[in-house]
């Protein structure tokens, strides 16, 4: 499965019930859901059709084993990657490159084979779960801000907005997470210098 394949999957899910007025778009009832992945720690990863921002929009839902489900945000992803980065820089590089590989069109499931089993002393989720749901967040941005969505992005593809933050974290110093998170929650883009692929940056 590649990032673009997510769109076809979403279209097969029952749409949400929407009430739309001139001023607002409100979700009356969420649409269907589908299980896309079961992580190495038992966490299940779903997508749920919401149609909240644009028609065909979806959210990502994590269901940890024996715990209540929740929808992870970009902030959770960034903080998790930062924890991995400061706890084991060498192994974290493989995780960051996994995102770059998916961004360049590689099959998500094949990429997961190279990160499954890596352990970090500090993390929120195991690497395979982080990479999988992170790739779905990338797909969500492409949907809402791409040609099929209802928003506009200055970046092509739109998931580049997310990738630049991931590259920023990959190159961050201890303590940089405050600035990174503050920038993200204010919906500001990461600096342009993080538009350089990690393949290019780390090729030597």
PDB file of C-alpha atoms in Angstrom:
ATOM      1  CA  UNK A   1       0.000   0.000   0.000  1.00  0.00           C
ATOM      2  CA  UNK A   2       1.283   3.446  -0.974  1.00  0.00           C
ATOM      3  CA  UNK A   3       0.112   6.858   0.225  1.00  0.00           C
ATOM      4  CA  UNK A   4      -2.119   7.367  -2.818  1.00  0.00           C
ATOM      5  CA  UNK A   5      -3.795   3.983  -2.267  1.00  0.00           C
ATOM      6  CA  UNK A   6      -5.355   5.310   0.942  1.00  0.00           C
ATOM      7  CA  UNK A   7      -7.698   7.500  -1.106  1.00  0.00           C
ATOM      8  CA  UNK A   8      -9.254   4.515  -2.872  1.00  0.00           C
ATOM      9  CA  UNK A   9      -9.756   2.772   0.461  1.00  0.00           C
ATOM     10  CA  UNK A  10     -11.505   5.797   1.959  1.00  0.00           C
ATOM     11  CA  UNK A  11     -13.912   6.050  -0.967  1.00  0.00           C
ATOM     12  CA  UNK A  12     -15.177   2.549  -0.207  1.00  0.00           C
ATOM     13  CA  UNK A  13     -16.059   3.490   3.388  1.00  0.00           C
ATOM     14  CA  UNK A  14     -19.576   4.661   4.242  1.00  0.00           C
ATOM     15  CA  UNK A  15     -19.666   8.500   4.212  1.00  0.00           C
ATOM     16  CA  UNK A  16     -20.400  10.507   7.342  1.00  0.00           C
ATOM     17  CA  UNK A  17     -23.702  12.309   7.864  1.00  0.00           C
ATOM     18  CA  UNK A  18     -23.083  16.015   7.359  1.00  0.00           C
ATOM     19  CA  UNK A  19     -25.159  19.098   8.033  1.00  0.00           C
ATOM     20  CA  UNK A  20     -23.890  21.957   5.942  1.00  0.00           C
ATOM     21  CA  UNK A  21     -24.994  25.580   6.094  1.00  0.00           C
ATOM     22  CA  UNK A  22     -23.586  28.750   4.578  1.00  0.00           C
ATOM     23  CA  UNK A  23     -21.510  29.314   7.712  1.00  0.00           C
ATOM     24  CA  UNK A  24     -20.552  25.861   8.898  1.00  0.00           C
ATOM     25  CA  UNK A  25     -20.084  22.191   8.090  1.00  0.00           C
ATOM     26  CA  UNK A  26     -20.978  19.878  10.972  1.00  0.00           C
ATOM     27  CA  UNK A  27     -20.571  16.130  11.309  1.00  0.00           C
ATOM     28  CA  UNK A  28     -23.838  14.632  12.589  1.00  0.00           C
ATOM     29  CA  UNK A  29     -22.554  11.072  12.549  1.00  0.00           C
ATOM     30  CA  UNK A  30     -19.161   9.710  11.553  1.00  0.00           C
ATOM     31  CA  UNK A  31     -19.045   7.311   8.641  1.00  0.00           C
ATOM     32  CA  UNK A  32     -17.585   3.836   8.460  1.00  0.00           C
ATOM     33  CA  UNK A  33     -14.202   2.646   9.610  1.00  0.00           C
ATOM     34  CA  UNK A  34     -11.689   0.104   8.465  1.00  0.00           C
ATOM     35  CA  UNK A  35      -8.779  -1.591  10.207  1.00  0.00           C
ATOM     36  CA  UNK A  36      -5.604  -1.033   8.199  1.00  0.00           C
ATOM     37  CA  UNK A  37      -2.853  -2.269  10.500  1.00  0.00           C
ATOM     38  CA  UNK A  38      -2.152  -4.207  13.695  1.00  0.00           C
ATOM     39  CA  UNK A  39       1.094  -3.054  15.269  1.00  0.00           C
ATOM     40  CA  UNK A  40       3.901  -5.043  16.847  1.00  0.00           C
ATOM     41  CA  UNK A  41       2.597  -4.114  20.312  1.00  0.00           C
ATOM     42  CA  UNK A  42      -1.024  -4.977  19.520  1.00  0.00           C
ATOM     43  CA  UNK A  43      -2.098  -1.412  18.701  1.00  0.00           C
ATOM     44  CA  UNK A  44      -4.696  -1.366  15.929  1.00  0.00           C
ATOM     45  CA  UNK A  45      -4.706   1.474  13.409  1.00  0.00           C
ATOM     46  CA  UNK A  46      -8.021   2.465  11.807  1.00  0.00           C
ATOM     47  CA  UNK A  47      -9.184   5.144   9.451  1.00  0.00           C
ATOM     48  CA  UNK A  48     -12.654   6.593  10.048  1.00  0.00           C
ATOM     49  CA  UNK A  49     -14.563   8.498   7.375  1.00  0.00           C
ATOM     50  CA  UNK A  50     -15.473  11.927   8.763  1.00  0.00           C
ATOM     51  CA  UNK A  51     -16.030  14.233   5.752  1.00  0.00           C
ATOM     52  CA  UNK A  52     -15.356  17.002   8.296  1.00  0.00           C
ATOM     53  CA  UNK A  53     -13.026  19.314   6.377  1.00  0.00           C
ATOM     54  CA  UNK A  54     -13.699  18.109   2.832  1.00  0.00           C
ATOM     55  CA  UNK A  55     -15.863  15.407   1.294  1.00  0.00           C
ATOM     56  CA  UNK A  56     -13.894  12.181   1.624  1.00  0.00           C
ATOM     57  CA  UNK A  57     -11.938  13.402   4.635  1.00  0.00           C
ATOM     58  CA  UNK A  58     -10.933  10.849   7.262  1.00  0.00           C
ATOM     59  CA  UNK A  59      -9.220  10.640  10.614  1.00  0.00           C
ATOM     60  CA  UNK A  60      -6.687   8.189  11.968  1.00  0.00           C
ATOM     61  CA  UNK A  61      -7.576   6.255  15.120  1.00  0.00           C
ATOM     62  CA  UNK A  62      -5.260   4.225  17.361  1.00  0.00           C
ATOM     63  CA  UNK A  63      -6.623   1.459  19.579  1.00  0.00           C
ATOM     64  CA  UNK A  64      -3.876   0.355  22.010  1.00  0.00           C
ATOM     65  CA  UNK A  65      -4.382  -3.131  23.352  1.00  0.00           C
ATOM     66  CA  UNK A  66      -6.652  -2.985  26.407  1.00  0.00           C
ATOM     67  CA  UNK A  67      -6.974   0.806  26.294  1.00  0.00           C
ATOM     68  CA  UNK A  68      -9.373   3.435  24.977  1.00  0.00           C
ATOM     69  CA  UNK A  69      -8.981   4.470  21.358  1.00  0.00           C
ATOM     70  CA  UNK A  70      -7.947   7.981  20.363  1.00  0.00           C
ATOM     71  CA  UNK A  71      -7.093  10.044  17.286  1.00  0.00           C
ATOM     72  CA  UNK A  72      -3.367  10.913  17.233  1.00  0.00           C
ATOM     73  CA  UNK A  73      -2.411  14.445  16.198  1.00  0.00           C
ATOM     74  CA  UNK A  74       0.640  15.731  14.365  1.00  0.00           C
ATOM     75  CA  UNK A  75       1.930  16.946  17.734  1.00  0.00           C
ATOM     76  CA  UNK A  76       1.906  13.401  19.115  1.00  0.00           C
ATOM     77  CA  UNK A  77       3.804  12.192  16.065  1.00  0.00           C
ATOM     78  CA  UNK A  78       6.401  14.954  16.402  1.00  0.00           C
ATOM     79  CA  UNK A  79       6.920  14.382  20.122  1.00  0.00           C
ATOM     80  CA  UNK A  80       7.269  10.623  19.614  1.00  0.00           C
ATOM     81  CA  UNK A  81       9.857  11.126  16.871  1.00  0.00           C
ATOM     82  CA  UNK A  82      11.739  13.561  19.084  1.00  0.00           C
ATOM     83  CA  UNK A  83      11.852  11.034  21.933  1.00  0.00           C
ATOM     84  CA  UNK A  84      13.215   8.424  19.547  1.00  0.00           C
ATOM     85  CA  UNK A  85      15.766  10.922  18.230  1.00  0.00           C
ATOM     86  CA  UNK A  86      17.218  11.829  21.620  1.00  0.00           C
ATOM     87  CA  UNK A  87      17.170   8.267  22.965  1.00  0.00           C
ATOM     88  CA  UNK A  88      18.970   6.568  20.056  1.00  0.00           C
ATOM     89  CA  UNK A  89      20.097   8.762  17.161  1.00  0.00           C
ATOM     90  CA  UNK A  90      21.414   5.863  15.066  1.00  0.00           C
ATOM     91  CA  UNK A  91      18.212   3.832  15.124  1.00  0.00           C
ATOM     92  CA  UNK A  92      16.069   6.961  14.846  1.00  0.00           C
ATOM     93  CA  UNK A  93      17.716   7.688  11.510  1.00  0.00           C
ATOM     94  CA  UNK A  94      16.150   4.501  10.112  1.00  0.00           C
ATOM     95  CA  UNK A  95      12.721   5.731  11.247  1.00  0.00           C
ATOM     96  CA  UNK A  96      13.181   9.170   9.676  1.00  0.00           C
ATOM     97  CA  UNK A  97      14.365   7.594   6.438  1.00  0.00           C
ATOM     98  CA  UNK A  98      11.303   5.326   6.492  1.00  0.00           C
ATOM     99  CA  UNK A  99       9.121   8.444   6.228  1.00  0.00           C
ATOM    100  CA  UNK A 100      11.290   9.761   3.409  1.00  0.00           C
ATOM    101  CA  UNK A 101      11.001   6.456   1.547  1.00  0.00           C
ATOM    102  CA  UNK A 102       7.214   6.498   1.844  1.00  0.00           C
ATOM    103  CA  UNK A 103       7.187  10.134   0.779  1.00  0.00           C
ATOM    104  CA  UNK A 104       9.100   9.084  -2.355  1.00  0.00           C
ATOM    105  CA  UNK A 105       6.507   6.442  -3.240  1.00  0.00           C
ATOM    106  CA  UNK A 106       7.715   3.215  -1.637  1.00  0.00           C
ATOM    107  CA  UNK A 107       5.208   0.654  -0.382  1.00  0.00           C
ATOM    108  CA  UNK A 108       4.374   1.360   3.259  1.00  0.00           C
ATOM    109  CA  UNK A 109       4.265  -2.290   4.300  1.00  0.00           C
ATOM    110  CA  UNK A 110       7.676  -3.002   2.794  1.00  0.00           C
ATOM    111  CA  UNK A 111       9.160  -0.015   4.607  1.00  0.00           C
ATOM    112  CA  UNK A 112       7.693  -1.240   7.897  1.00  0.00           C
ATOM    113  CA  UNK A 113       9.734  -4.447   7.616  1.00  0.00           C
ATOM    114  CA  UNK A 114      12.879  -2.362   8.116  1.00  0.00           C
ATOM    115  CA  UNK A 115      11.743  -0.608  11.302  1.00  0.00           C
ATOM    116  CA  UNK A 116       9.707  -3.330  12.992  1.00  0.00           C
ATOM    117  CA  UNK A 117      11.697  -4.661  15.928  1.00  0.00           C
ATOM    118  CA  UNK A 118      13.751  -1.517  16.576  1.00  0.00           C
ATOM    119  CA  UNK A 119      13.518  -0.604  20.254  1.00  0.00           C
ATOM    120  CA  UNK A 120      13.894   2.804  21.885  1.00  0.00           C
ATOM    121  CA  UNK A 121      14.276   3.566  25.578  1.00  0.00           C
ATOM    122  CA  UNK A 122      11.893   6.504  25.151  1.00  0.00           C
ATOM    123  CA  UNK A 123       8.911   6.467  22.795  1.00  0.00           C
ATOM    124  CA  UNK A 124       5.131   6.733  22.716  1.00  0.00           C
ATOM    125  CA  UNK A 125       4.601   3.962  20.159  1.00  0.00           C
ATOM    126  CA  UNK A 126       6.843   1.333  18.564  1.00  0.00           C
ATOM    127  CA  UNK A 127       8.408   2.432  15.253  1.00  0.00           C
ATOM    128  CA  UNK A 128       6.107   0.405  13.008  1.00  0.00           C
ATOM    129  CA  UNK A 129       3.001   2.015  14.541  1.00  0.00           C
ATOM    130  CA  UNK A 130       4.571   5.486  14.392  1.00  0.00           C
ATOM    131  CA  UNK A 131       5.530   5.126  10.734  1.00  0.00           C
ATOM    132  CA  UNK A 132       2.221   3.600   9.709  1.00  0.00           C
ATOM    133  CA  UNK A 133      -0.107   6.140  11.279  1.00  0.00           C
ATOM    134  CA  UNK A 134       2.288   8.935  10.289  1.00  0.00           C
ATOM    135  CA  UNK A 135       1.976   7.858   6.661  1.00  0.00           C
ATOM    136  CA  UNK A 136      -1.816   8.079   7.013  1.00  0.00           C
ATOM    137  CA  UNK A 137      -1.484  11.640   8.302  1.00  0.00           C
ATOM    138  CA  UNK A 138       0.555  12.355   5.186  1.00  0.00           C
ATOM    139  CA  UNK A 139      -2.249  10.923   3.048  1.00  0.00           C
ATOM    140  CA  UNK A 140      -4.806  13.022   4.926  1.00  0.00           C
ATOM    141  CA  UNK A 141      -2.903  16.204   4.071  1.00  0.00           C
ATOM    142  CA  UNK A 142      -2.663  15.209   0.417  1.00  0.00           C
ATOM    143  CA  UNK A 143      -6.406  14.590   0.343  1.00  0.00           C
ATOM    144  CA  UNK A 144      -7.594  17.811   1.973  1.00  0.00           C
ATOM    145  CA  UNK A 145      -5.027  20.132   0.413  1.00  0.00           C
ATOM    146  CA  UNK A 146      -4.545  18.440  -2.953  1.00  0.00           C
ATOM    147  CA  UNK A 147      -6.536  18.541  -6.174  1.00  0.00           C
ATOM    148  CA  UNK A 148      -9.226  16.262  -4.728  1.00  0.00           C
ATOM    149  CA  UNK A 149      -9.745  18.293  -1.566  1.00  0.00           C
ATOM    150  CA  UNK A 150     -11.213  21.683  -0.731  1.00  0.00           C
ATOM    151  CA  UNK A 151      -8.152  23.450   0.671  1.00  0.00           C
ATOM    152  CA  UNK A 152      -5.087  24.876  -1.040  1.00  0.00           C
ATOM    153  CA  UNK A 153      -1.452  24.225  -0.233  1.00  0.00           C
ATOM    154  CA  UNK A 154       1.621  26.137  -1.353  1.00  0.00           C
ATOM    155  CA  UNK A 155       3.563  22.877  -1.312  1.00  0.00           C
ATOM    156  CA  UNK A 156       3.514  20.057  -3.861  1.00  0.00           C
ATOM    157  CA  UNK A 157       2.653  17.491  -2.737  1.00  0.00           C
ATOM    158  CA  UNK A 158       0.765  18.911   0.273  1.00  0.00           C
ATOM    159  CA  UNK A 159       2.241  16.242   2.580  1.00  0.00           C
ATOM    160  CA  UNK A 160       5.511  18.140   2.236  1.00  0.00           C
ATOM    161  CA  UNK A 161       4.179  20.407   5.010  1.00  0.00           C
ATOM    162  CA  UNK A 162       4.338  17.431   7.389  1.00  0.00           C
ATOM    163  CA  UNK A 163       7.591  16.088   5.954  1.00  0.00           C
ATOM    164  CA  UNK A 164       9.406  19.359   6.640  1.00  0.00           C
ATOM    165  CA  UNK A 165       8.571  19.066  10.328  1.00  0.00           C
ATOM    166  CA  UNK A 166       9.761  15.457  10.342  1.00  0.00           C
ATOM    167  CA  UNK A 167      13.063  16.542   8.760  1.00  0.00           C
ATOM    168  CA  UNK A 168      13.336  19.364  11.294  1.00  0.00           C
ATOM    169  CA  UNK A 169      13.047  16.871  14.149  1.00  0.00           C
ATOM    170  CA  UNK A 170      15.585  14.578  12.448  1.00  0.00           C
ATOM    171  CA  UNK A 171      18.115  17.425  12.533  1.00  0.00           C
ATOM    172  CA  UNK A 172      17.084  18.926  15.878  1.00  0.00           C
ATOM    173  CA  UNK A 173      19.157  19.486  18.964  1.00  0.00           C
ATOM    174  CA  UNK A 174      18.106  18.613  22.512  1.00  0.00           C
ATOM    175  CA  UNK A 175      15.490  21.141  23.613  1.00  0.00           C
ATOM    176  CA  UNK A 176      14.340  22.142  20.107  1.00  0.00           C
ATOM    177  CA  UNK A 177      11.016  20.377  20.549  1.00  0.00           C
ATOM    178  CA  UNK A 178       9.419  23.442  22.204  1.00  0.00           C
ATOM    179  CA  UNK A 179      10.015  25.575  19.122  1.00  0.00           C
ATOM    180  CA  UNK A 180       8.951  22.789  16.781  1.00  0.00           C
ATOM    181  CA  UNK A 181       5.673  22.124  18.592  1.00  0.00           C
ATOM    182  CA  UNK A 182       4.895  25.831  18.984  1.00  0.00           C
ATOM    183  CA  UNK A 183       5.349  26.346  15.243  1.00  0.00           C
ATOM    184  CA  UNK A 184       3.163  23.334  14.433  1.00  0.00           C
ATOM    185  CA  UNK A 185       0.245  24.197  16.738  1.00  0.00           C
ATOM    186  CA  UNK A 186       0.153  27.723  15.312  1.00  0.00           C
ATOM    187  CA  UNK A 187      -0.188  26.103  11.875  1.00  0.00           C
ATOM    188  CA  UNK A 188       2.972  27.768  10.637  1.00  0.00           C
ATOM    189  CA  UNK A 189       5.248  25.953   8.185  1.00  0.00           C
ATOM    190  CA  UNK A 190       8.656  24.628   9.137  1.00  0.00           C
ATOM    191  CA  UNK A 191      11.593  26.680   7.770  1.00  0.00           C
ATOM    192  CA  UNK A 192      12.232  26.264   4.026  1.00  0.00           C
ATOM    193  CA  UNK A 193      15.653  24.716   4.636  1.00  0.00           C
ATOM    194  CA  UNK A 194      13.881  21.540   5.768  1.00  0.00           C
ATOM    195  CA  UNK A 195      12.599  21.060   2.236  1.00  0.00           C
ATOM    196  CA  UNK A 196      15.811  19.152   1.462  1.00  0.00           C
ATOM    197  CA  UNK A 197      15.306  15.383   1.407  1.00  0.00           C
ATOM    198  CA  UNK A 198      17.089  13.393   4.106  1.00  0.00           C
ATOM    199  CA  UNK A 199      18.405  11.156   1.319  1.00  0.00           C
ATOM    200  CA  UNK A 200      20.269  14.159  -0.052  1.00  0.00           C
ATOM    201  CA  UNK A 201      21.317  15.431   3.353  1.00  0.00           C
ATOM    202  CA  UNK A 202      22.640  12.101   4.616  1.00  0.00           C
ATOM    203  CA  UNK A 203      23.973  10.640   1.358  1.00  0.00           C
ATOM    204  CA  UNK A 204      27.563  10.873   2.543  1.00  0.00           C
TER     205      UNK A 204
END
